[in-house]
PDB file of C-alpha atoms in Angstrom:
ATOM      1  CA  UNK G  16       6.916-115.326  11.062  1.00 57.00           C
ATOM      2  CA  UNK G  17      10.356-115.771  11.096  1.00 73.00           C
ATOM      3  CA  UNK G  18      12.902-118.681  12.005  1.00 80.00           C
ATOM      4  CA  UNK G  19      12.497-119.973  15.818  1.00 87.00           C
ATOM      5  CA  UNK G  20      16.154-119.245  17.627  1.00 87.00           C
ATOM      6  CA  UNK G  21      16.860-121.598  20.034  1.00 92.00           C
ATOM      7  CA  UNK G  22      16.486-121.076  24.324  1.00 92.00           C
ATOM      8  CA  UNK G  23      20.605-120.276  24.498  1.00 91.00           C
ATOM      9  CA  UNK G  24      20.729-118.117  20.883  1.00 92.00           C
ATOM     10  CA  UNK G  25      17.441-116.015  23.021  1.00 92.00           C
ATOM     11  CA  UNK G  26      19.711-116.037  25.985  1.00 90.00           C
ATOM     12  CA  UNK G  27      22.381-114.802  24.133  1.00 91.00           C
ATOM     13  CA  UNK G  28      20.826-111.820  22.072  1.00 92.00           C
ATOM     14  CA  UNK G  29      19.242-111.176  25.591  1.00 93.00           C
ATOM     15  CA  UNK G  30      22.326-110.640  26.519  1.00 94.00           C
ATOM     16  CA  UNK G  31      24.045-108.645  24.149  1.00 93.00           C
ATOM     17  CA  UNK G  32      20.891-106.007  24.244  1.00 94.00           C
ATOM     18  CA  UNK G  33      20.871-105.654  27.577  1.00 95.00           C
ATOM     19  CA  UNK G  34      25.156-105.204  27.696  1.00 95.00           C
ATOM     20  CA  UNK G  35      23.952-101.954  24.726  1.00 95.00           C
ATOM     21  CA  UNK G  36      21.437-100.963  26.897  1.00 95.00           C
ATOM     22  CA  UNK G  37      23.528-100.496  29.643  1.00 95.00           C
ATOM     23  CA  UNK G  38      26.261 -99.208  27.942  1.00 95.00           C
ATOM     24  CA  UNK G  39      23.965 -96.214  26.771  1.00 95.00           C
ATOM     25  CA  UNK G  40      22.779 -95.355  30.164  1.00 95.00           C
ATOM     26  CA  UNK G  41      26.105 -96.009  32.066  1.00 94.00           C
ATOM     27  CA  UNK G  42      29.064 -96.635  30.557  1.00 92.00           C
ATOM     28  CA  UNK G  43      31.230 -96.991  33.779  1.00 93.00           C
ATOM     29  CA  UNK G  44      29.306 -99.570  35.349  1.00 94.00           C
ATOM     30  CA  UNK G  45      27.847-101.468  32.558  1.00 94.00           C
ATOM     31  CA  UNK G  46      30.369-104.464  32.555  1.00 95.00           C
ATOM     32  CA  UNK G  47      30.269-104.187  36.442  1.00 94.00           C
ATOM     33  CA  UNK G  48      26.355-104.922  36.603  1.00 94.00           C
ATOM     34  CA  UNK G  49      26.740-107.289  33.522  1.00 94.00           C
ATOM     35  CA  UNK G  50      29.277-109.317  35.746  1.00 94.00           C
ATOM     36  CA  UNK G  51      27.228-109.400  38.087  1.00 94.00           C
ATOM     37  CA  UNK G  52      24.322-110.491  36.742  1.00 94.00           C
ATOM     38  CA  UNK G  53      25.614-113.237  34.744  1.00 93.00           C
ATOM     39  CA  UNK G  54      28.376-115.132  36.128  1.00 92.00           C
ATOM     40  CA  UNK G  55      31.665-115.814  34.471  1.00 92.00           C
ATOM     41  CA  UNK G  56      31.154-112.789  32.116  1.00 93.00           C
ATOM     42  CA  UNK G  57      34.771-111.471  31.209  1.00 94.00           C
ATOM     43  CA  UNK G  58      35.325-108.410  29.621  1.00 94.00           C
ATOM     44  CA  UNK G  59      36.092-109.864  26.160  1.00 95.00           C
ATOM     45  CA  UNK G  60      32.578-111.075  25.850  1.00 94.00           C
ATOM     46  CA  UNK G  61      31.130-107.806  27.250  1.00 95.00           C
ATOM     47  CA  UNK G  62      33.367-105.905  24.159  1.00 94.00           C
ATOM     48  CA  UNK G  63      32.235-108.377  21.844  1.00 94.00           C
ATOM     49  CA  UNK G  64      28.572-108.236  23.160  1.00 93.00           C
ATOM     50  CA  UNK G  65      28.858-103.798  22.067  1.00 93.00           C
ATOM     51  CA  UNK G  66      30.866-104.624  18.543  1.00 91.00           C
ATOM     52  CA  UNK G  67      28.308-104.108  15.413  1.00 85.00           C
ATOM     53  CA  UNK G  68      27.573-107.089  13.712  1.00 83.00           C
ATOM     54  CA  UNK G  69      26.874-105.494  10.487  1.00 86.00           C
ATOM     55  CA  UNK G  70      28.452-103.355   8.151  1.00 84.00           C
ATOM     56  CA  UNK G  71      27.431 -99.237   8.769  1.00 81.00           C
ATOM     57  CA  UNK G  72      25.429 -97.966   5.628  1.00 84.00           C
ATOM     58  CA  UNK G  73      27.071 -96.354   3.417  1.00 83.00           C
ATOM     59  CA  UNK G  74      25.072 -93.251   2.237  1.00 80.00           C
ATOM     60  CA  UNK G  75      25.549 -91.668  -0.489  1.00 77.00           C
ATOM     61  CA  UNK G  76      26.559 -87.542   0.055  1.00 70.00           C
ATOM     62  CA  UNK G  77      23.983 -85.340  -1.506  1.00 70.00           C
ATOM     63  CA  UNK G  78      26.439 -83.260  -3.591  1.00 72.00           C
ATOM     64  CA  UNK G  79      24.051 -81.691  -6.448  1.00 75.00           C
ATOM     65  CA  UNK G  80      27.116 -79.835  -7.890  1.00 79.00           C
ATOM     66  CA  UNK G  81      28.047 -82.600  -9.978  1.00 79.00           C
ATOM     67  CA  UNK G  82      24.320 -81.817 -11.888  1.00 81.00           C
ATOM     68  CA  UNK G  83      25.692 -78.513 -13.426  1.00 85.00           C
ATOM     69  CA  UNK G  84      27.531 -78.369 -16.508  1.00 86.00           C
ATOM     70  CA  UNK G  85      30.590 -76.666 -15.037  1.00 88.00           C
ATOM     71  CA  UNK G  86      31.643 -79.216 -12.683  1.00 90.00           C
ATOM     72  CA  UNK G  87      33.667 -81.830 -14.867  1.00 90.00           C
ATOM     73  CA  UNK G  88      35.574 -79.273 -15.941  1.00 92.00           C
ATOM     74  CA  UNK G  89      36.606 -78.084 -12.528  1.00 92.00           C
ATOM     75  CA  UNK G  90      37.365 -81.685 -11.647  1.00 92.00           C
ATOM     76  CA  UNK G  91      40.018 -81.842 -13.906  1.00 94.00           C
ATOM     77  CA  UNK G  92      41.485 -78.547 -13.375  1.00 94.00           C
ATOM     78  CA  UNK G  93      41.885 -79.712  -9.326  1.00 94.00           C
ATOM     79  CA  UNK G  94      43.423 -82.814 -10.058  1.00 95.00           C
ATOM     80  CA  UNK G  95      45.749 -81.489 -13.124  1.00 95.00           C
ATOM     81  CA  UNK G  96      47.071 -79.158 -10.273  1.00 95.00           C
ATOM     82  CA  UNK G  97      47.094 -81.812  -7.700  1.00 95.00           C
ATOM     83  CA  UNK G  98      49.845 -83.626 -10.216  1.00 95.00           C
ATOM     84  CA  UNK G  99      51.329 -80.739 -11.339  1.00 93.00           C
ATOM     85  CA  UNK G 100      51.077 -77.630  -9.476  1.00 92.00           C
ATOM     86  CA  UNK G 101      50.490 -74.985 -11.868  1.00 94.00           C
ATOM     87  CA  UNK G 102      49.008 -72.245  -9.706  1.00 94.00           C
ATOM     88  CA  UNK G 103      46.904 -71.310 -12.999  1.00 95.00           C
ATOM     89  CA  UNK G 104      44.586 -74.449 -12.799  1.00 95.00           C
ATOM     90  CA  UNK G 105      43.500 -73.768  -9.202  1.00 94.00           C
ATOM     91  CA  UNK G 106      42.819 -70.303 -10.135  1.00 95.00           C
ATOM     92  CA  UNK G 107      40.626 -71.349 -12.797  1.00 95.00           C
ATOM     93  CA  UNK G 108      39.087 -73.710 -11.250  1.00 94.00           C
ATOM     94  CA  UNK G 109      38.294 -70.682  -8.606  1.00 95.00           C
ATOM     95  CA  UNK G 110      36.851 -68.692 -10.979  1.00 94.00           C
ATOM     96  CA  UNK G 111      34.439 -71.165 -12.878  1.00 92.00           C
ATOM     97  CA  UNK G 112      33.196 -72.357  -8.410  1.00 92.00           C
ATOM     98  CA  UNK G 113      32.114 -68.927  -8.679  1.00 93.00           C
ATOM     99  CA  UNK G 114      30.210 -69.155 -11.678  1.00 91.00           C
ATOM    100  CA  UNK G 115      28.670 -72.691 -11.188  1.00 90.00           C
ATOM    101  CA  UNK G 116      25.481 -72.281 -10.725  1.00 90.00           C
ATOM    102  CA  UNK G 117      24.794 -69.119 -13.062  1.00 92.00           C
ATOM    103  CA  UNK G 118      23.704 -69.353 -17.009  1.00 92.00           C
ATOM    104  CA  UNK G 119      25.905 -69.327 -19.346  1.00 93.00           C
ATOM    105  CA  UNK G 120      26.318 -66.270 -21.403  1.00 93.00           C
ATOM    106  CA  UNK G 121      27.345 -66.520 -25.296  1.00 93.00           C
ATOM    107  CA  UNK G 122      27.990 -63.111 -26.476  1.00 92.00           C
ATOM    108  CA  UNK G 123      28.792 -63.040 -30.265  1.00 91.00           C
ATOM    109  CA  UNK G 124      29.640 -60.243 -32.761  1.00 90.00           C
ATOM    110  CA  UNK G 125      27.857 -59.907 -36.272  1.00 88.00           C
ATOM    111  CA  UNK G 126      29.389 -57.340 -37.798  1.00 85.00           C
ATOM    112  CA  UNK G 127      29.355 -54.044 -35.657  1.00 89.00           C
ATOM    113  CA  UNK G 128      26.017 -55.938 -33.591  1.00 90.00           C
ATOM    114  CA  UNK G 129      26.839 -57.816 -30.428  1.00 91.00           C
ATOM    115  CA  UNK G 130      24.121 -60.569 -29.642  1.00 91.00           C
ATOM    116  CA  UNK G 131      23.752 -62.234 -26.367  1.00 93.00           C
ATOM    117  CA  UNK G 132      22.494 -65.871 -25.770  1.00 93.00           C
ATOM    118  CA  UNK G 133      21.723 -67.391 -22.149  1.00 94.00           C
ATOM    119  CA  UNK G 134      22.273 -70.772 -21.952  1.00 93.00           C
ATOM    120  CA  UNK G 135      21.284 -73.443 -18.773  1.00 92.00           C
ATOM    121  CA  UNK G 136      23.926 -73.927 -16.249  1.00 90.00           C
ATOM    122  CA  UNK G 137      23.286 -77.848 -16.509  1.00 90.00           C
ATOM    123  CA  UNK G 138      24.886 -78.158 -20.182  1.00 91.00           C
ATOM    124  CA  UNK G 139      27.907 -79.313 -20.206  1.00 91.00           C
ATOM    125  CA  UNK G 140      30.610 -76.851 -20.543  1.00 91.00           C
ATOM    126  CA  UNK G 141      32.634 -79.119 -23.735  1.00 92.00           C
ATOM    127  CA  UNK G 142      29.079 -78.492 -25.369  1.00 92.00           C
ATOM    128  CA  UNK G 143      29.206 -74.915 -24.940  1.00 93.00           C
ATOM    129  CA  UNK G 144      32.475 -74.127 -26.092  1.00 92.00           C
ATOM    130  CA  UNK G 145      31.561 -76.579 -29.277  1.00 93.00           C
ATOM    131  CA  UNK G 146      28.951 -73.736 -30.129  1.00 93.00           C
ATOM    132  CA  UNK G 147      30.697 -70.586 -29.554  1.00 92.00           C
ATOM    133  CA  UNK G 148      33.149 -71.743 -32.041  1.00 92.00           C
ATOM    134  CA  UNK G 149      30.400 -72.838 -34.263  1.00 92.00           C
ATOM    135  CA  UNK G 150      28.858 -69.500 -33.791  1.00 91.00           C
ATOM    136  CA  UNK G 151      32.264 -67.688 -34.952  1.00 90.00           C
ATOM    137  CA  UNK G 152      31.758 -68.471 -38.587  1.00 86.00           C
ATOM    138  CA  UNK G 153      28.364 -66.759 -38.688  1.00 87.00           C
ATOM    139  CA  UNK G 154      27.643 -64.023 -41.086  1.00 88.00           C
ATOM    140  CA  UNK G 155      24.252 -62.928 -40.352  1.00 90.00           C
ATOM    141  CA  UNK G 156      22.076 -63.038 -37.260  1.00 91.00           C
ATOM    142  CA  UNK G 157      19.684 -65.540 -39.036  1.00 92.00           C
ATOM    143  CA  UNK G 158      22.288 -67.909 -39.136  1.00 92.00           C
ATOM    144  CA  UNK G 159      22.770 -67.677 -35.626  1.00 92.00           C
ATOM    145  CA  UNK G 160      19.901 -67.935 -34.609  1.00 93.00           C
ATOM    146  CA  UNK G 161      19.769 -71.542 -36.326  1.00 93.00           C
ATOM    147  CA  UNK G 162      22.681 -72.948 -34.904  1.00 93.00           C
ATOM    148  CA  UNK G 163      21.304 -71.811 -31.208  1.00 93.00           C
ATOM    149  CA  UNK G 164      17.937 -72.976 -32.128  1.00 93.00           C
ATOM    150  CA  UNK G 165      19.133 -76.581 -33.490  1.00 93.00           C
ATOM    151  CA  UNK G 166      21.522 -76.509 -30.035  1.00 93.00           C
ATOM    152  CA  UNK G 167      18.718 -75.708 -27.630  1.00 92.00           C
ATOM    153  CA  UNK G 168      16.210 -78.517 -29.300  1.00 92.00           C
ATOM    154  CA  UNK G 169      19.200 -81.220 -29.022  1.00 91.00           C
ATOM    155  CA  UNK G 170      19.989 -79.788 -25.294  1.00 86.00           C
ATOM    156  CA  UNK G 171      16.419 -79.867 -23.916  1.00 80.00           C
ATOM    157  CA  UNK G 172      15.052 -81.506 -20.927  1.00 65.00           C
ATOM    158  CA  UNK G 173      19.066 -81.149 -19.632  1.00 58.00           C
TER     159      UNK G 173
END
């Protein structure tokens, strides 16, 4: 049931709902009625009678960018220009905002063949970059298509 409160803590919390209460519907005249309803009420009681008593919640911001694989990257590019001011870093970090949410496209050359790969926007972009420079050494297109296979099996579920 709860813990029994005293007749003066009742009183009290009385009190400071009825001083919120009355705030909400008139703020002018709330510490005139309050004084007038309970004698010897000064002002510094009715202020501390409207101050929260708790902490406010912290919620957390539902920011879903920080899912794609992208967005570490871009990170670090802001704050490397933040310390430094290289013009370049913001601009890159422009260009890859724009790009966030799209797939990633791997476009490699095999001899006088081009081949295209789509990859999720959730892997990370580090992981990426590892495979196009995997993907540079290949020969033939069946090799290739191993290394994107074996990439896409450990990348799965991402």
């Amino acid at each position: 049931m709860g813990r029994k409160l005293s007749f003066d803590q009742l009183c009290r919390l009385r009190r400071l709902r009825k001083a919120r209460r009355l705030w909400k519907k008139q703020p002018l005249f709330a510490y005139l009625y309050m004084s007038m309803e309970y004698p010897g009420y000064s002002y510094q009681e009715f202020v501390d009678d409207l101050r929260r008593r708790s902490k406010p919640i912290k919620r957390k911001v539902k920011n879903d960018m920080f899912r794609y694989g992208r967005y570490a990257r871009i990170r670090s590019l802001i704050n490397r220009y933040e310390r430094t001011g290289n013009p370049d870093d913001a601009l890159a970090a422009m260009r890859l905002v724009r790009v966030l949410r799209k797939p990633y496209r791997v476009l490699i050359r095999i001899g006088n063949e081009y081949i295209e790969y789509r990859f999720e926007a959730f892997i990370p972009i580090d992981d990426i970059e590892g495979l196009c420079t995997s993907l540079q050494n290949c020969l033939t297109e069946t090799q290739a298509d191993e290394i994107v296979n074996a990439f896409r099996k450990a990348h799965r579920g991402i």
